[in-house]
Coordinates of C-alpha atoms in Angstrom, one line a residue:
Chain A
Q15 CA 1.3 19.6 -8.1
S16 CA -0.4 16.4 -7.7
A17 CA 0.6 13.1 -9.2
L18 CA -2.8 12.4 -10.9
T19 CA -4.7 15.2 -12.8
Q20 CA -8.4 15.9 -12.1
P21 CA -10.5 18.9 -13.3
A22 CA -10.8 21.5 -10.7
S23 CA -14.5 21.6 -10.8
V24 CA -17.5 20.1 -12.5
S25 CA -21.4 21.0 -12.1
G26 CA -24.6 19.5 -12.8
S27 CA -28.3 19.9 -12.2
P28 CA -30.2 17.6 -10.0
G29 CA -31.1 14.3 -11.8
Q30 CA -28.2 14.6 -14.3
S31 CA -25.2 12.5 -14.6
I32 CA -21.6 13.8 -14.4
T33 CA -18.2 12.2 -15.0
I34 CA -14.9 13.3 -13.3
S35 CA -11.8 12.1 -14.9
C36 CA -8.4 11.2 -13.4
T37 CA -5.4 11.1 -15.6
G38 CA -2.1 9.6 -14.7
S39 CA 0.6 7.7 -16.4
S40 CA 1.6 4.1 -17.3
G41 CA 3.3 4.0 -14.1
D42 CA 0.2 4.5 -11.9
V43 CA -3.5 4.7 -13.4
G44 CA -2.2 3.0 -16.5
S45 CA -0.5 0.2 -14.7
H46 CA -2.2 -3.2 -14.6
S47 CA -0.7 -3.9 -11.3
L48 CA -2.2 -0.8 -9.6
L49 CA -5.8 0.0 -8.7
V50 CA -7.8 3.0 -8.5
S51 CA -10.2 4.2 -5.8
W52 CA -12.3 7.3 -5.3
Y53 CA -13.3 9.4 -2.2
Q54 CA -15.8 11.8 -1.3
Q55 CA -15.0 14.6 1.2
F56 CA -17.2 17.1 2.7
P57 CA -15.9 20.2 4.3
G58 CA -14.2 19.7 7.6
K59 CA -14.7 15.9 7.4
A60 CA -12.5 13.0 6.6
P61 CA -12.4 11.4 3.2
K62 CA -14.9 8.6 2.5
L63 CA -14.2 5.6 0.2
I64 CA -16.9 5.3 -2.4
I65 CA -15.2 3.2 -5.1
F66 CA -12.3 0.7 -4.7
E67 CA -10.6 -1.6 -7.1
D68 CA -11.6 0.6 -10.1
N69 CA -15.3 -0.1 -9.9
K70 CA -16.3 -1.9 -6.7
W71 CA -18.6 -0.4 -4.1
P72 CA -18.0 -0.6 -0.3
S73 CA -20.8 -2.2 1.5
G74 CA -23.9 0.1 1.9
L75 CA -22.6 2.7 -0.7
S76 CA -24.9 4.1 -3.3
H77 CA -24.7 2.6 -6.7
R78 CA -25.4 5.9 -8.1
F79 CA -21.5 6.2 -8.0
S80 CA -19.7 4.1 -10.6
G81 CA -16.0 3.9 -11.6
S82 CA -14.1 2.7 -14.6
R83 CA -10.6 2.9 -16.0
S84 CA -9.1 2.9 -19.5
G85 CA -5.5 3.5 -20.4
N86 CA -4.1 6.1 -18.2
T87 CA -7.5 7.7 -17.3
A88 CA -10.0 6.7 -14.6
S89 CA -13.5 8.1 -14.3
L90 CA -16.0 8.5 -11.6
T91 CA -19.6 8.8 -12.9
I92 CA -22.3 10.1 -10.6
S93 CA -25.9 9.4 -11.9
G94 CA -29.2 10.9 -10.7
L95 CA -27.3 13.9 -9.1
Q96 CA -28.5 15.1 -5.7
A97 CA -27.8 18.2 -3.9
E98 CA -26.2 16.0 -1.1
D99 CA -23.5 14.9 -3.6
E100 CA -21.9 18.5 -3.4
A101 CA -18.5 17.6 -2.2
I102 CA -14.9 17.3 -3.3
Y103 CA -14.0 14.1 -5.0
Y104 CA -10.4 12.6 -5.2
C105 CA -9.0 9.6 -7.1
S106 CA -6.1 7.7 -5.8
S107 CA -3.9 4.9 -7.3
Y108 CA -2.6 2.2 -5.0
G109 CA -1.2 -1.2 -5.1
G110 CA 0.5 -3.8 -2.6
G111 CA 3.9 -4.0 -1.0
S112 CA 5.6 -0.6 -0.7
T113 CA 3.6 1.1 -3.4
P114 CA 2.6 4.5 -2.2
W115 CA -0.9 6.0 -2.5
L116 CA -1.0 8.7 -5.2
F117 CA -3.8 11.2 -5.2
G118 CA -5.3 13.6 -7.6
G119 CA -5.8 17.2 -6.8
G120 CA -9.5 16.8 -6.1
T121 CA -12.6 18.0 -8.0
R122 CA -15.2 20.2 -6.5
L123 CA -18.7 19.1 -7.6
T124 CA -21.4 21.8 -7.6
V125 CA -25.1 20.6 -7.9
Chain B
Q11 CA -18.2 -1.0 14.0
V12 CA -14.6 0.0 12.9
Q13 CA -13.5 3.2 14.5
L14 CA -10.5 5.3 14.4
V15 CA -10.2 8.0 17.0
Q16 CA -7.3 10.4 16.8
S17 CA -5.7 12.6 19.4
G18 CA -6.6 16.3 19.7
P19 CA -5.3 19.4 17.9
E20 CA -1.8 20.5 18.4
V21 CA 0.0 23.8 18.2
K22 CA 3.8 23.8 17.6
K23 CA 6.7 26.1 17.0
P24 CA 9.0 25.8 14.1
G25 CA 11.6 23.3 14.8
A26 CA 9.5 21.2 17.1
S27 CA 8.3 17.6 16.8
V28 CA 4.5 16.3 17.1
K29 CA 3.2 12.9 17.9
V30 CA -0.3 12.0 16.8
S31 CA -2.2 8.9 18.0
C32 CA -4.8 6.9 16.4
E33 CA -6.8 4.4 18.6
T34 CA -8.7 1.8 16.7
S35 CA -11.6 -0.4 17.6
G36 CA -14.2 -2.7 16.2
Y37 CA -11.7 -5.0 14.4
T38 CA -8.6 -7.0 15.2
F39 CA -5.8 -4.4 15.0
T40 CA -3.1 -6.7 13.6
S41 CA -5.2 -7.7 10.7
N42 CA -4.7 -4.6 8.6
F43 CA -2.1 -1.9 7.9
I44 CA -2.6 1.7 9.1
H45 CA -1.8 4.6 6.7
W46 CA -1.2 8.1 7.4
V47 CA -2.3 11.0 5.1
R48 CA -2.3 14.7 5.5
Q49 CA -4.1 17.7 4.1
A50 CA -2.9 21.1 4.2
P51 CA -5.5 23.9 4.5
G52 CA -7.5 24.1 1.2
Q53 CA -5.3 21.5 -0.5
G54 CA -5.5 18.0 -1.5
L55 CA -4.4 14.7 0.1
E56 CA -0.9 13.6 0.6
W57 CA 0.0 10.1 1.6
M58 CA 2.9 10.0 4.2
G59 CA 3.3 6.2 4.7
K60 CA 1.9 3.0 6.3
I61 CA 2.8 0.7 9.2
N62 CA 2.5 -3.0 9.5
P63 CA 0.8 -3.5 12.8
V64 CA 2.2 -7.0 13.3
S65 CA 5.9 -6.4 12.6
G66 CA 5.9 -2.6 13.2
N67 CA 7.7 -2.1 9.9
A68 CA 6.9 1.0 8.2
D69 CA 7.1 2.5 4.5
Y70 CA 7.5 6.3 4.2
A71 CA 6.7 8.5 1.3
R72 CA 10.1 9.9 0.1
S73 CA 9.1 13.5 0.9
F74 CA 9.0 12.5 4.6
Q75 CA 11.7 9.9 4.8
D76 CA 13.9 11.8 7.0
R77 CA 11.4 13.5 9.4
V78 CA 8.7 10.8 10.1
T79 CA 8.4 7.8 12.2
M80 CA 5.5 5.7 12.4
T81 CA 5.0 3.3 15.4
R82 CA 2.4 1.0 16.9
D83 CA 1.3 -0.4 20.2
A84 CA -0.7 -3.6 19.5
S85 CA -1.7 -3.9 23.0
A86 CA -3.4 -0.5 22.8
A87 CA -4.6 -1.1 19.3
S88 CA -3.2 2.2 18.5
A89 CA -0.9 3.8 15.9
Y90 CA 1.3 6.8 16.2
L91 CA 2.9 9.3 13.8
S92 CA 5.7 11.4 14.8
L93 CA 7.0 14.3 12.6
T94 CA 10.2 16.2 13.5
S95 CA 11.7 19.6 12.5
L96 CA 8.3 21.2 11.7
T97 CA 7.9 24.2 9.6
S98 CA 4.8 26.3 8.6
A99 CA 4.4 24.0 5.6
D100 CA 3.5 21.1 8.0
T101 CA 0.4 22.9 9.1
A102 CA -2.3 20.4 8.1
V103 CA -4.9 18.0 9.1
Y104 CA -3.4 14.5 9.8
Y105 CA -5.5 11.5 9.3
C106 CA -4.9 7.8 10.1
A107 CA -6.8 5.4 7.8
R108 CA -7.2 1.6 8.0
D109 CA -6.2 -0.5 5.0
F110 CA -9.1 -1.9 3.1
G111 CA -7.8 -4.2 0.3
G112 CA -4.9 -1.8 -0.3
T113 CA -6.8 1.5 0.0
G114 CA -8.3 3.6 2.7
G115 CA -11.5 2.0 3.9
Y116 CA -11.9 3.6 7.3
W117 CA -10.6 7.0 8.5
G118 CA -10.0 8.7 11.6
Q119 CA -11.6 12.2 12.4
G120 CA -8.4 13.9 11.7
T121 CA -6.0 15.9 13.9
L122 CA -5.2 19.6 13.1
V123 CA -1.5 20.4 13.5
S124 CA -0.7 24.1 13.5
V125 CA 2.9 25.3 13.3
S126 CA 3.5 28.9 14.1
S127 CA 6.1 31.1 15.8

């Protein structure tokens, strides 16, 4: 059982937008002292960071991916869906010091 | 460019130990923590801990506290993960990841560790 809760799967058609939720508690996603990041993972590949600090993009990453957080829930929205977006998406909460990374169970996106 | 290159796949028997290496390049090794994350077949991601490349001090996830050791060799720009008392539940791909503002900005390609009698 993962620390953070994500839907197992979502689907959408090309060009549409979808949103993946990530629900935690006041001790992680809901904590003002922690942050949320999102990863994209293709089969047999390492995870790739697509959102950090709740809603920031790593350099060179597509802005079709956007993140937000409200209360104990973080969300990843993918706009203008493309076939190449088919992957598994993981949320993660993190912070400084000895704070461990917590992950959601992952959401499989089908386009 | 930043690269993390991990050692090759391992096959171990139950009760054995394994050591996975993560050789970095493209940045100053001592500038960023290295995290270790594992992923069992068909499962999600599990954080194991992180190591400070300057001091060598490590923080471990509670579930691995008794069996894991993270080390580094700054002269080789490399980090290492050791896991003891392996069981079939430890069969997984093990990733190293370079810290990026607290999260995992750059990842190694992964090392498959298979535990089987």
